[in-house]
Amino acid sequence: MINLGEGEKVVYEVRKHWYILLVESLVTSALFLVPWVVFFGLDSLNVELSNKEGTLLFFFAVLWLFMTWITFMVIWTNYYLDVWLITTKRIIDIEQFSLFSRDMSEFRLDRIQDVTIEVKGILPTLLHFGDVHVQTAGADRDFIIKGVPNPYKFRDILVKEHDRAAAEVSSKSGTR
């Protein structure tokens, strides 16, 4: 999936903060409860269903549970496959949009011009996650990584690797 160059090693790998998965999963969890609420609601109202109606209701309940389970698995897969890698030569952003849609961006570490951390709100502050904005030379837009756990650690590692890569490039070109 990811081809590393000769002598290139992964220095740091990070996925979105667990809170992002929790928020995305809450709606699916609520939808998962709908058939149970319907069954207990009908039971508490003493609604009598014919055998055919009961079978049909059971079929749709199982179908509903199956669909919500698939939805949760897609959310989890997207969460798990979204990954950012800092290597000794570049940063790689793999963003999974759906099961069959992925975007992979990368740029060399020596092209970094600015790294900005953005932590907005009480929960991101308390849970230590935020967004990292990376500006590169010659790029039309910022490289934005959302929901990074410990964004300050991510920035520190990124800046350290950038400094090392920039020093390596300048020593190869003969300028110091």
Coordinates of C-alpha atoms in Angstrom, one line a residue, residues 20-33 64-81 98-99:
I20 CA -13.9 11.2 16.9
L21 CA -14.9 7.6 16.5
L22 CA -17.2 7.9 19.6
V23 CA -19.1 10.9 18.2
E24 CA -19.5 9.3 14.8
S25 CA -20.8 6.0 16.4
L26 CA -23.3 7.6 18.7
V27 CA -26.0 8.1 16.0
T28 CA -25.5 4.5 14.8
S29 CA -25.8 3.3 18.4
A30 CA -29.0 5.2 18.8
L31 CA -30.4 3.8 15.6
F32 CA -29.4 0.3 16.7
L33 CA -31.8 0.6 19.7
W64 CA -32.5 -2.8 10.5
L65 CA -30.0 -4.3 13.0
F66 CA -27.9 -5.7 10.1
M67 CA -27.9 -2.3 8.3
T68 CA -26.9 -0.4 11.5
W69 CA -24.1 -3.0 12.1
I70 CA -22.8 -2.5 8.6
T71 CA -22.9 1.3 9.1
F72 CA -20.9 1.0 12.3
M73 CA -18.4 -1.2 10.5
V74 CA -18.0 1.3 7.7
I75 CA -17.5 4.1 10.3
W76 CA -14.9 2.0 12.1
T77 CA -13.1 1.0 8.9
N78 CA -12.9 4.7 7.8
Y79 CA -11.6 5.6 11.3
Y80 CA -9.0 2.8 11.2
L81 CA -7.8 3.4 7.7
S98 CA -15.8 5.3 2.2
L99 CA -15.1 1.6 1.6

